[in-house]
């Protein structure tokens, strides 16, 4: 019997993660239009891309990446020895030869390397979704292989409802969090830091967050110790009672 206190299990989904591939080597096999999209996603994630594809099959965008030195390029067909590099953490194939793709998939399984074989869901350890990007904000919509075009439609509809300055606001929040970690380091401060930052995100509008400058962040951080979140106007005026001001030392002082 189902317990209404807990959510029901909905099988058939994927575990959607933000995979950190910064400075990690990723092998891409194929140089067509699909490969161009894969390469762009990887470069946006600061991965080290190694590309294997005959030059006569290169997409113009892929050729551009090669000319700019944005990828490490090998003008040849894939060989099993290309997987011998222990630094390879991921493989993506985008070729028109199903048999060759399956061979690469099997080799990756033998070497326990995560792989994505384009347009062959059963031979994928992970999928790509339709992604909306605005600065640090990334939103992915996945249909788990049921309808890629529908994922694109849903993603566009979601993006249309977002404020145009949401990415900038998130970037400012990220800068504030970094400052907070400097002023209140230590794992024991973790729960309080999270709770205080949550208050800031709830109490400040997106417009306020976008407008927040470095000096405003320093003033706002004075409310951390007393667990207060003054408004942007209070931060800038310094005239409201209860506004905390940093006295320039490693401690805190309260101006009444």
PDB file of C-alpha atoms in Angstrom, residues 66 87 111:
ATOM      1  CA  UNK A  66      40.490  22.904 -35.518  1.00  0.00           C
ATOM      2  CA  UNK A  87      43.432  10.102 -19.464  1.00  0.00           C
ATOM      3  CA  UNK A 111      37.776  -0.310 -20.848  1.00  0.00           C
TER       4      UNK A 111
END
